[in-house]
Coordinates of C-alpha atoms in Angstrom, one line a residue:
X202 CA 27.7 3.6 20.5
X203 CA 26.2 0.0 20.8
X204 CA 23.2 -0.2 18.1
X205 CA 22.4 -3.6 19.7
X206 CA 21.2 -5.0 22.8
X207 CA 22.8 -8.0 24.2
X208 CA 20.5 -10.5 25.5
X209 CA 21.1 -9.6 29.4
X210 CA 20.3 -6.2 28.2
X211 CA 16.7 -7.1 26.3
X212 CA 15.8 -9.3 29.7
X213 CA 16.7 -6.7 31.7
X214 CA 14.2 -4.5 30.0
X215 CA 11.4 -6.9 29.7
X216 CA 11.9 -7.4 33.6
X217 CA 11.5 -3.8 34.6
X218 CA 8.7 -3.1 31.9
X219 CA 7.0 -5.8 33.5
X220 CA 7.5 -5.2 36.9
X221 CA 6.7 -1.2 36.6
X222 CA 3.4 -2.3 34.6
X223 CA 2.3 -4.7 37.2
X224 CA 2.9 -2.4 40.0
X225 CA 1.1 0.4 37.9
X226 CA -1.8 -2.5 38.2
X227 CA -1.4 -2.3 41.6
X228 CA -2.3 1.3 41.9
X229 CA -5.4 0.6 39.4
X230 CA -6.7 -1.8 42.6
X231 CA -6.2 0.7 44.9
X232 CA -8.2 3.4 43.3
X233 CA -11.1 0.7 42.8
X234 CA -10.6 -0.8 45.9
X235 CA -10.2 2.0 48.2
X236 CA -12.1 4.9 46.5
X237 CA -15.4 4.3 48.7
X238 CA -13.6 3.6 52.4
X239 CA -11.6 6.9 51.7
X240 CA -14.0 8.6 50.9
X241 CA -16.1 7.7 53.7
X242 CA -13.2 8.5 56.3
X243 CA -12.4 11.5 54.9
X244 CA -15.9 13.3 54.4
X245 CA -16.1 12.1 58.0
X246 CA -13.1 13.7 58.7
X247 CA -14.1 16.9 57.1
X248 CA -17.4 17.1 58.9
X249 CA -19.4 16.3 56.0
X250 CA -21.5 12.9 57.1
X251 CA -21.2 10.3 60.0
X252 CA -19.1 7.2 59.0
X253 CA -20.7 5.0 61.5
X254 CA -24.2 6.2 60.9
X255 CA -24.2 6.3 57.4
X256 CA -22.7 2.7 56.9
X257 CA -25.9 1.6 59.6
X258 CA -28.2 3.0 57.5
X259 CA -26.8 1.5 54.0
X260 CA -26.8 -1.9 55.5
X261 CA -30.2 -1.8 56.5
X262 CA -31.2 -0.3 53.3
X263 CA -29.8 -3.1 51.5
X264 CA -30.9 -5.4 53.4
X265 CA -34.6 -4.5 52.6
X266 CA -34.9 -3.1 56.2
X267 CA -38.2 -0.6 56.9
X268 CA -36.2 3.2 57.6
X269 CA -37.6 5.9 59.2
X270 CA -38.4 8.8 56.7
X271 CA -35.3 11.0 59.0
X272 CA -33.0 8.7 58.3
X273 CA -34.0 7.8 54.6
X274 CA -33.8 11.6 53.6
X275 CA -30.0 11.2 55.4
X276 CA -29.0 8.3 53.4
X277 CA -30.5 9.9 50.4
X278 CA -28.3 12.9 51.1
X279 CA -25.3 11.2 51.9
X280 CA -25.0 8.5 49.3
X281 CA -24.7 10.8 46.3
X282 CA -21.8 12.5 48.0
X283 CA -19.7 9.3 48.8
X284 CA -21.1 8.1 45.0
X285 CA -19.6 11.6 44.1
X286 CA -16.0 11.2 45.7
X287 CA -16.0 7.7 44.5
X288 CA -15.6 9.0 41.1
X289 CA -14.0 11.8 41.6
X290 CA -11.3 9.5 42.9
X291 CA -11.6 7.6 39.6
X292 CA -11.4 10.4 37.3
X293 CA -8.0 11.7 39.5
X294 CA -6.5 8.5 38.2
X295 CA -7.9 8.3 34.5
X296 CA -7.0 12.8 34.0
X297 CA -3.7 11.8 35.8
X298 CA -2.4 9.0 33.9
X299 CA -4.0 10.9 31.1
X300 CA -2.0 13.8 31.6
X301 CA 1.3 11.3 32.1
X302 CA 0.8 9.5 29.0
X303 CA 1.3 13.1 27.1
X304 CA 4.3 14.2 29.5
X305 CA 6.1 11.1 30.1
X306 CA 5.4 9.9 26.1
X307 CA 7.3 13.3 25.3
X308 CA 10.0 12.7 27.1
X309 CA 10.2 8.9 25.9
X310 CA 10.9 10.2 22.5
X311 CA 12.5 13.3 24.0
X312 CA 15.4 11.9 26.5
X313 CA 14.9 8.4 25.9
X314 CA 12.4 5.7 26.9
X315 CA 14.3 4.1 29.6
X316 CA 15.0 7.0 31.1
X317 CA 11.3 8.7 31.0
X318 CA 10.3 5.1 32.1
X319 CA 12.5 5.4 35.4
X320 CA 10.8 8.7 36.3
X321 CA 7.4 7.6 35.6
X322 CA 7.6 4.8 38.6
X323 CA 9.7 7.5 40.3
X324 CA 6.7 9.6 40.4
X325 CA 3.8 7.3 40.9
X326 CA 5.3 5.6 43.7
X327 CA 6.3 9.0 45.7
X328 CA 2.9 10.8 45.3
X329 CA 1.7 7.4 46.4
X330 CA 3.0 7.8 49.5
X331 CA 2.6 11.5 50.2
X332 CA -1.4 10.3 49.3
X333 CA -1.6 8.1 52.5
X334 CA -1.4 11.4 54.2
X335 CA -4.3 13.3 52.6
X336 CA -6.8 15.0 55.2
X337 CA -9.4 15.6 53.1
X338 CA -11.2 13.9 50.0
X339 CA -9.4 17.0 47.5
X340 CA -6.3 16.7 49.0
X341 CA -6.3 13.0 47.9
X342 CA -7.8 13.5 44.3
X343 CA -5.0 16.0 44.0
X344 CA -1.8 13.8 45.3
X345 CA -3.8 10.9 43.6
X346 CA -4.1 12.9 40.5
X347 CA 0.2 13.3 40.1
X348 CA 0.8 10.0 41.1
X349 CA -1.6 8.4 38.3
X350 CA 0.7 10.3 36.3
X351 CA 3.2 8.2 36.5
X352 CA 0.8 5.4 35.8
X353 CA 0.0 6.9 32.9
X354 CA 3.6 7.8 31.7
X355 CA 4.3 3.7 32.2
X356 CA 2.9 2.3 29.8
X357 CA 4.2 4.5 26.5
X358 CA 7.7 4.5 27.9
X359 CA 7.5 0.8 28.9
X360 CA 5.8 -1.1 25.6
X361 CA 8.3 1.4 23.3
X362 CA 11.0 0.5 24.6
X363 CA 10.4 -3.5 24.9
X364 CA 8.8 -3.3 21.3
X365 CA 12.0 -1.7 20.0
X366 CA 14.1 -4.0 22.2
X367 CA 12.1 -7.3 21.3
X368 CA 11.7 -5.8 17.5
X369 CA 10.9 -9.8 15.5
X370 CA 9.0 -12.7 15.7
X371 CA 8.6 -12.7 19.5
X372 CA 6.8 -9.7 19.8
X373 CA 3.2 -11.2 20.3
X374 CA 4.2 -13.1 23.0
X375 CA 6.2 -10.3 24.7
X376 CA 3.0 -7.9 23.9
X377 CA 1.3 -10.8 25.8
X378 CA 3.4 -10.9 29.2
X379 CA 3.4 -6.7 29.2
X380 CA -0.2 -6.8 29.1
X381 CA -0.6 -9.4 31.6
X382 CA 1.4 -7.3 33.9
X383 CA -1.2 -4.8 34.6
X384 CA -3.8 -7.7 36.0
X385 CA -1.4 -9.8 37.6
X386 CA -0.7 -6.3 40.1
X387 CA -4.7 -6.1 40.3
X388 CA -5.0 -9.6 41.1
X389 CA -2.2 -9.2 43.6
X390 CA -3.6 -6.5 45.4
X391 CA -7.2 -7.8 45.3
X392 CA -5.9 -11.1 46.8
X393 CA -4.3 -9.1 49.5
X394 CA -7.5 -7.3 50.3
X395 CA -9.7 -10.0 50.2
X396 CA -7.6 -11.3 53.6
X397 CA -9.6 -11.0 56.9
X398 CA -6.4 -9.1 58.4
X399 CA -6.1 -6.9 55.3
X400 CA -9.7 -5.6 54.3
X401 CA -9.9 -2.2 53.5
X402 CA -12.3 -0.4 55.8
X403 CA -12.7 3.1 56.6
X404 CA -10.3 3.3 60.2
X405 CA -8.0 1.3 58.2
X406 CA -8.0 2.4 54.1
X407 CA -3.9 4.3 54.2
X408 CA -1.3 0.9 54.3
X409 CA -2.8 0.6 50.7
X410 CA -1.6 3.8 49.3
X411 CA 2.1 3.2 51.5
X412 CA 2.5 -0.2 49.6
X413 CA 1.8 1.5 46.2
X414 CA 5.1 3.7 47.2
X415 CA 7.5 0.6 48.1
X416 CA 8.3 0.2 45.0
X417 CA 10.2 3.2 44.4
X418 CA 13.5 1.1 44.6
X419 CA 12.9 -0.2 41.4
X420 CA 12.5 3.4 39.9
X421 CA 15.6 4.0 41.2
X422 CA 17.2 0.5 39.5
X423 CA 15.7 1.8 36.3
X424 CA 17.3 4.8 36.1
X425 CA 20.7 3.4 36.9
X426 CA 20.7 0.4 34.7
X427 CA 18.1 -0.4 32.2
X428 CA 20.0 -0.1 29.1
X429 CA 18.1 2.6 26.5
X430 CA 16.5 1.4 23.1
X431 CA 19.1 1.1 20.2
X432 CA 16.4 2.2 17.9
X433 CA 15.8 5.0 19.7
X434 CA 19.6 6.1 20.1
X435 CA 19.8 5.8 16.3
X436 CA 17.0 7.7 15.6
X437 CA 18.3 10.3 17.9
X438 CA 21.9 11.0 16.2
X439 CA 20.0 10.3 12.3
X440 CA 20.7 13.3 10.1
X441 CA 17.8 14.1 9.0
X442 CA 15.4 16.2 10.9
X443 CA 12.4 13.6 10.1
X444 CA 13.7 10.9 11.9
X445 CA 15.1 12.7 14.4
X446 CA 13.1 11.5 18.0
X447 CA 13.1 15.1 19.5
X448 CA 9.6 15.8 17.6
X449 CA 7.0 18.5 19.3
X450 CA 4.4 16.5 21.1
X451 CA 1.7 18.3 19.2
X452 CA 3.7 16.3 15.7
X453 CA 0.7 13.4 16.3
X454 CA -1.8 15.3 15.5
X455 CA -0.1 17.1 12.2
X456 CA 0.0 15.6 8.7
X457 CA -1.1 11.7 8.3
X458 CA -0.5 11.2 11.8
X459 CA -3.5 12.7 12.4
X460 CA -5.7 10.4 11.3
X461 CA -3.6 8.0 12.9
X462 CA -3.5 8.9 16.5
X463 CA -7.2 9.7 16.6
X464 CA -8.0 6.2 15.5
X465 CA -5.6 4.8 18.2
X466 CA -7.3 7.0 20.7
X467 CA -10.9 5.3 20.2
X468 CA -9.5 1.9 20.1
X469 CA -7.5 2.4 23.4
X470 CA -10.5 4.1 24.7
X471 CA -13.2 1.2 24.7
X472 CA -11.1 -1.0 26.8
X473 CA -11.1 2.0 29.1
X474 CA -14.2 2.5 29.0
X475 CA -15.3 -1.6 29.3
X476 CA -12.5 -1.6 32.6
X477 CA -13.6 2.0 34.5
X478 CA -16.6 2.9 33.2
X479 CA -18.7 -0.4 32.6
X480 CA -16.5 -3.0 34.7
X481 CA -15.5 -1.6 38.0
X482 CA -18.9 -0.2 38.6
X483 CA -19.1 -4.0 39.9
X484 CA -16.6 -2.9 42.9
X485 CA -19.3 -0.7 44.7
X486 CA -22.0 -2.6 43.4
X487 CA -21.1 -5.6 45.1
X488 CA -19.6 -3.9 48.6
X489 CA -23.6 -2.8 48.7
X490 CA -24.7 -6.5 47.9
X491 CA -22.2 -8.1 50.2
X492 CA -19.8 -6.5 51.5
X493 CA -15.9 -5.5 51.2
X494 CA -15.2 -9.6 50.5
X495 CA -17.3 -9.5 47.8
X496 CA -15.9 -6.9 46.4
X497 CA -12.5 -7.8 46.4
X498 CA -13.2 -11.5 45.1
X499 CA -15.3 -9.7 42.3
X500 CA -12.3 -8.3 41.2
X501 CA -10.3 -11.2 41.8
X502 CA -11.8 -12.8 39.6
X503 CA -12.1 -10.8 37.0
X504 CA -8.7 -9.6 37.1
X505 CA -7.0 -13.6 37.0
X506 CA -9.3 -14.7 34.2
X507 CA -7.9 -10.9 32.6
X508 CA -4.5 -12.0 33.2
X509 CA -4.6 -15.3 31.1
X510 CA -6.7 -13.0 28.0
X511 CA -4.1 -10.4 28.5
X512 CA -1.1 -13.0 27.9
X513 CA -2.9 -14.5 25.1
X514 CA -4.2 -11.2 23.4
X515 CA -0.6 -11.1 21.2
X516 CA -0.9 -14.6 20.1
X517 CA -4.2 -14.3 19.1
X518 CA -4.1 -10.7 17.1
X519 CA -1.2 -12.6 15.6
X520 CA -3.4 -15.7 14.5
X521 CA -6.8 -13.9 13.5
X522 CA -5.4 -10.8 12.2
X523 CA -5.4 -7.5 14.2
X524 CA -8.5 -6.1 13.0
X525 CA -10.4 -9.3 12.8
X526 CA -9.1 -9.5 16.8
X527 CA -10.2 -6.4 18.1
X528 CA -14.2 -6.5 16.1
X529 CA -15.1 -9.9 18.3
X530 CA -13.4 -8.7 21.4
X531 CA -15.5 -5.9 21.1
X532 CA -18.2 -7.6 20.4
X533 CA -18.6 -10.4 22.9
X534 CA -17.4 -7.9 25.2
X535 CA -20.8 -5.6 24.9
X536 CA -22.8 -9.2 24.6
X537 CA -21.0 -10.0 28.0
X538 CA -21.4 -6.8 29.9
X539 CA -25.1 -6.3 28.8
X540 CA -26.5 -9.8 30.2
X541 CA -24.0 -9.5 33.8
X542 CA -25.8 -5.4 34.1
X543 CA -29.2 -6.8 32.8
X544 CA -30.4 -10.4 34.3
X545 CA -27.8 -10.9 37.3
X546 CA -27.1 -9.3 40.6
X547 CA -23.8 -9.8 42.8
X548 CA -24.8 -12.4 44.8
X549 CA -26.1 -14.7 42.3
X550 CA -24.3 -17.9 42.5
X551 CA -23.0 -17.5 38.7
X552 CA -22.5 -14.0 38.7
X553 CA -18.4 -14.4 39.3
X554 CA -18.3 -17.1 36.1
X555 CA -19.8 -14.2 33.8
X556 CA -17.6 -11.7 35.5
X557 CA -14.6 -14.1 34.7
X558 CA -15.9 -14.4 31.7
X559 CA -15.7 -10.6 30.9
X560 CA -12.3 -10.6 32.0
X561 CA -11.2 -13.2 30.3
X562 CA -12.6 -11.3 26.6
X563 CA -11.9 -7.6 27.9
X564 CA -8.6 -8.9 29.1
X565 CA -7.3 -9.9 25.5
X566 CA -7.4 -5.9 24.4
X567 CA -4.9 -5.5 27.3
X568 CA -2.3 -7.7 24.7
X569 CA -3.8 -6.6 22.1
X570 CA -2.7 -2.9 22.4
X571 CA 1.2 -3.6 23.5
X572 CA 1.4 -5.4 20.1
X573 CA -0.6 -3.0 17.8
X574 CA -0.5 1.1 19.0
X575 CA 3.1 1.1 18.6
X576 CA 3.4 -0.5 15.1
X577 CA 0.5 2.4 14.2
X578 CA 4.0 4.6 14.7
X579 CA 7.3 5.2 13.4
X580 CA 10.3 5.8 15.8
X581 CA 10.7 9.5 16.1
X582 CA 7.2 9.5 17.7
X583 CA 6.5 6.0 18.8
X584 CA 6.5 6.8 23.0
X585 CA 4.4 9.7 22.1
X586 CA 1.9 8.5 20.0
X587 CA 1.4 5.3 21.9
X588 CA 1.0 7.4 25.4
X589 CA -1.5 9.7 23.3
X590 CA -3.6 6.6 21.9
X591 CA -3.6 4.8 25.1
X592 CA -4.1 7.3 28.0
X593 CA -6.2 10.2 26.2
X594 CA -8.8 7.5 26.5
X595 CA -8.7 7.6 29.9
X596 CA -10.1 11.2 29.3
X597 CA -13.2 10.1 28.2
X598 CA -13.1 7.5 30.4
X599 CA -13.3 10.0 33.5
X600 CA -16.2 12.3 31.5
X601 CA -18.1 9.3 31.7
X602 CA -17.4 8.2 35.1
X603 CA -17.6 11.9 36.5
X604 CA -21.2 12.7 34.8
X605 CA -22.0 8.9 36.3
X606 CA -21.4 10.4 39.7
X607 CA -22.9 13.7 39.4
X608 CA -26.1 11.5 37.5
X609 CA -26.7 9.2 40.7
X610 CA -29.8 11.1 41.3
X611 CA -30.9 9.9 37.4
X612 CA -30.1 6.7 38.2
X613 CA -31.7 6.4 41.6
X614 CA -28.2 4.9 43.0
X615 CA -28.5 1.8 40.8
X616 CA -25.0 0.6 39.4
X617 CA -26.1 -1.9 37.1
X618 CA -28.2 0.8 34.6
X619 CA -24.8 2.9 34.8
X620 CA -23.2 -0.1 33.6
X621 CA -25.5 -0.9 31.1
X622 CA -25.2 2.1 29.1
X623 CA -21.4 2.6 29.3
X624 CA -21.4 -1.1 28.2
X625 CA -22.8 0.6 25.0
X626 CA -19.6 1.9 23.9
X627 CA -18.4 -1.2 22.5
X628 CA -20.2 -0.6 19.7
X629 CA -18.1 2.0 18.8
X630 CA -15.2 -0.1 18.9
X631 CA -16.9 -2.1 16.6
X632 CA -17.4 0.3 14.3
X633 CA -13.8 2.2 14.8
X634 CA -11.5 -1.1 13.7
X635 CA -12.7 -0.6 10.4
X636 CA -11.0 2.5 9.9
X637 CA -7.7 1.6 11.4
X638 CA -5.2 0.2 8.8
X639 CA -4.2 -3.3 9.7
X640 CA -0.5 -4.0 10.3
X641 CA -0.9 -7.7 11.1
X642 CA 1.9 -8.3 8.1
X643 CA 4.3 -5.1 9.2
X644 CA 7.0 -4.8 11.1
X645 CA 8.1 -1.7 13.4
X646 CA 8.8 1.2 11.2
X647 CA 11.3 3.7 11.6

């Protein structure tokens, strides 16, 4: 048995971890980006609201138009339900990719990560495609729901095995290009959608859930020939039961792993919560404002700035120190957020230089967390803790976009107060880097 990699085999790696990250980011764009037209179509479909009528009636609403009182109490009635499948959408992707960062961590430590990586873009590319399908707005949130759990099982399986692969100096900057993957699929996709031929609209929302499936070829290349982590194959065959990699799931949260894994969860979950629960209430925020373009170039933009913090997120947790890192992110994160939610609206000239700027901060957790959750680790556990840390954040993540939903009525429909109190969490982030123990002078340990 080969305990090392050639160099073929450690690009080969980086290549599919990359690719299956960014095209994970694709799927992140079509849950923000389609959510709303679906949603629409489908309730229409199911006899639950007019399509036509409704998006007549929001129009004129927002443009400051004098409605009847029939067809305010309509709107009034209708928008909380497309509000309410909007999220539920949401929340299908963060319980799903949840769910998959448990399941597909497991089996990372369980049959191997490049294996469990294979099955993971396997799976989120097939339900992807049997989602274009859905009839009715459950049937999506369910075929949504197993596909994000692919999404979900991505990243653990992905950043264990390139951190064991790329296990030295040139970690940061690998942390850097896996992070950047994620936003360079959003950016990709929101690019793609911003085109006059390619807008997302109600009669026209399901070519975006069929090119989230095309890439099930490279699922099938990843199973065939990414070569598995030497570290991991060690670990495997070890004598003794400790190191052995085929731990219970529930071995995070025994013994001083404990501790651990619940610190990782909150710092994985503020990014979560800054991306889904504070950031992409922007997406229908600005589709009221101005439209489908502006929604897609508000996430444009904040998904390109993201993609040059992601890459340098690595380099700089490597410079300032991993703790040191994560406090001002956090920090001029919640300053950020706060004055976008507070004193701008989306058609303000600068409000897509202070979204950029938001995704340019927010986007430097995104290689912060390749680099750090799995030195948090050792081996035997590494794919499982890291999928636990990073996706069980998504949990609270979906509590907090599902109450948003079922609170529009509290917030009278108004976007920028839900973002200004999920923006809130950052504090917490703040005040949970304290706790974690810094591992800016440790390697990987076994």
């Amino acid at each position: 048995m080969a305990t090392q990699l050639s160099n073929t085999g450690c690009y080969v790696i980086l290549a599919v971890a990359f690719l299956g990250w960014l095209f994970a980011g694709v799927h992140m764009s079509v849950t923000q980006l389609t959510g709303q037209a679906a949603a629409i179509s489908l309730l229409e479909r199911t006899g639950e609201l007019d399509a036509e009528r409704y998006q007549s009636l929001n129009k004129q609403a927002q443009a400051k138009k004098e409605l009847s009182s029939s067809d305010k109490v309509q709107l009034d009635a209708w928008k909380p339900i497309v509000a309410r499948w909007f999220a539920w959408l949401q929340c299908a992707f963060l319980f799903g990719a949840a769910t998959g960062g448990l399941v597909f961590g497991w089996l990372g430590d369980r049959i191997g990560r490049a294996k469990a990586m294979a099955l993971s873009i396997l799976t989120y590319t097939a339900f992807a495609g049997a989602a274009s399908l859905a009839q009715s707005p459950p049937m999506l949130c369910g075929l949504w729901f197993l596909a994000c759990t692919g999404v979900g099982g991505m990243w653990p399986t992905g950043v264990a095995l390139v951190a064991e692969a790329w296990a030295g100096m040139s970690r940061p900057a690998v942390a850097g290009i896996i992070g950047t993957s994620a936003n360079i699929g959003i950016f990709l996709f929101a690019t793609l959608a911003a085109q006059d031929d390619f807008q997302i609209k109600t009669d026209d929302w399901r070519w975006a859930f069929q090119l989230a499936a095309a890439p099930i070829v490279l699922g099938v290349f990843a199973w065939f020939v990414v070569p598995e982590s030497p570290r991991w194959l060690m670990a495997r065959d070890a004598p003794s039961p400790e190191l052995n990699p085929a731990a219970p799931t529930t071995g995070v949260f025994h013994g001083a792993l404990l501790r651990v894994t619940l610190i990782a969860i909150v710092l994985a979950t503020i990014p979560m919560i800054g991306g889904w629960g504070t950031a992409n209430w922007m997406n229908p925020w600005a589709e009221e404002a101005g439209g489908a373009t502006l929604k897609a170039t508000v996430l444009q933009w904040r998904s390109l700035t993201g993609i040059v913090g992601s890459l340098l997120g690595g380099w700089i947790a490597a410079l300032l120190g991993r703790r040191t890192t994560y406090f001002l992110v956090s920090l001029l994160s919640l300053t950020l957020a706060q004055y976008i939610f507070v004193f701008l609206v989306p058609t303000d000239d600068a409000f897509l230089l202070w979204v950029s700027a938001l995704g340019f901060v927010s986007g430097v957790y995104f290689g912060w967390l390749p680099l750090c959750l799995p030195e948090m680790f050792p081996t035997r556990v590494r794919s499982t803790g890291a999928g636990v840390g990073f996706n069980f954040g998504r949990i609270v993540t979906a509590v907090t976009l599902f109450l948003s939903g079922a609170l529009m009525h509290f917030f009278d429909g108004d976007y920028a107060r839900i973002g200004r109190f999920t923006s809130l969490l950052f504090l917490l982030g703040m005040a949970a880097i304290c706790f974690s123990r810094d591992t800016s002078e440790k390697q990987l340990e076994d």
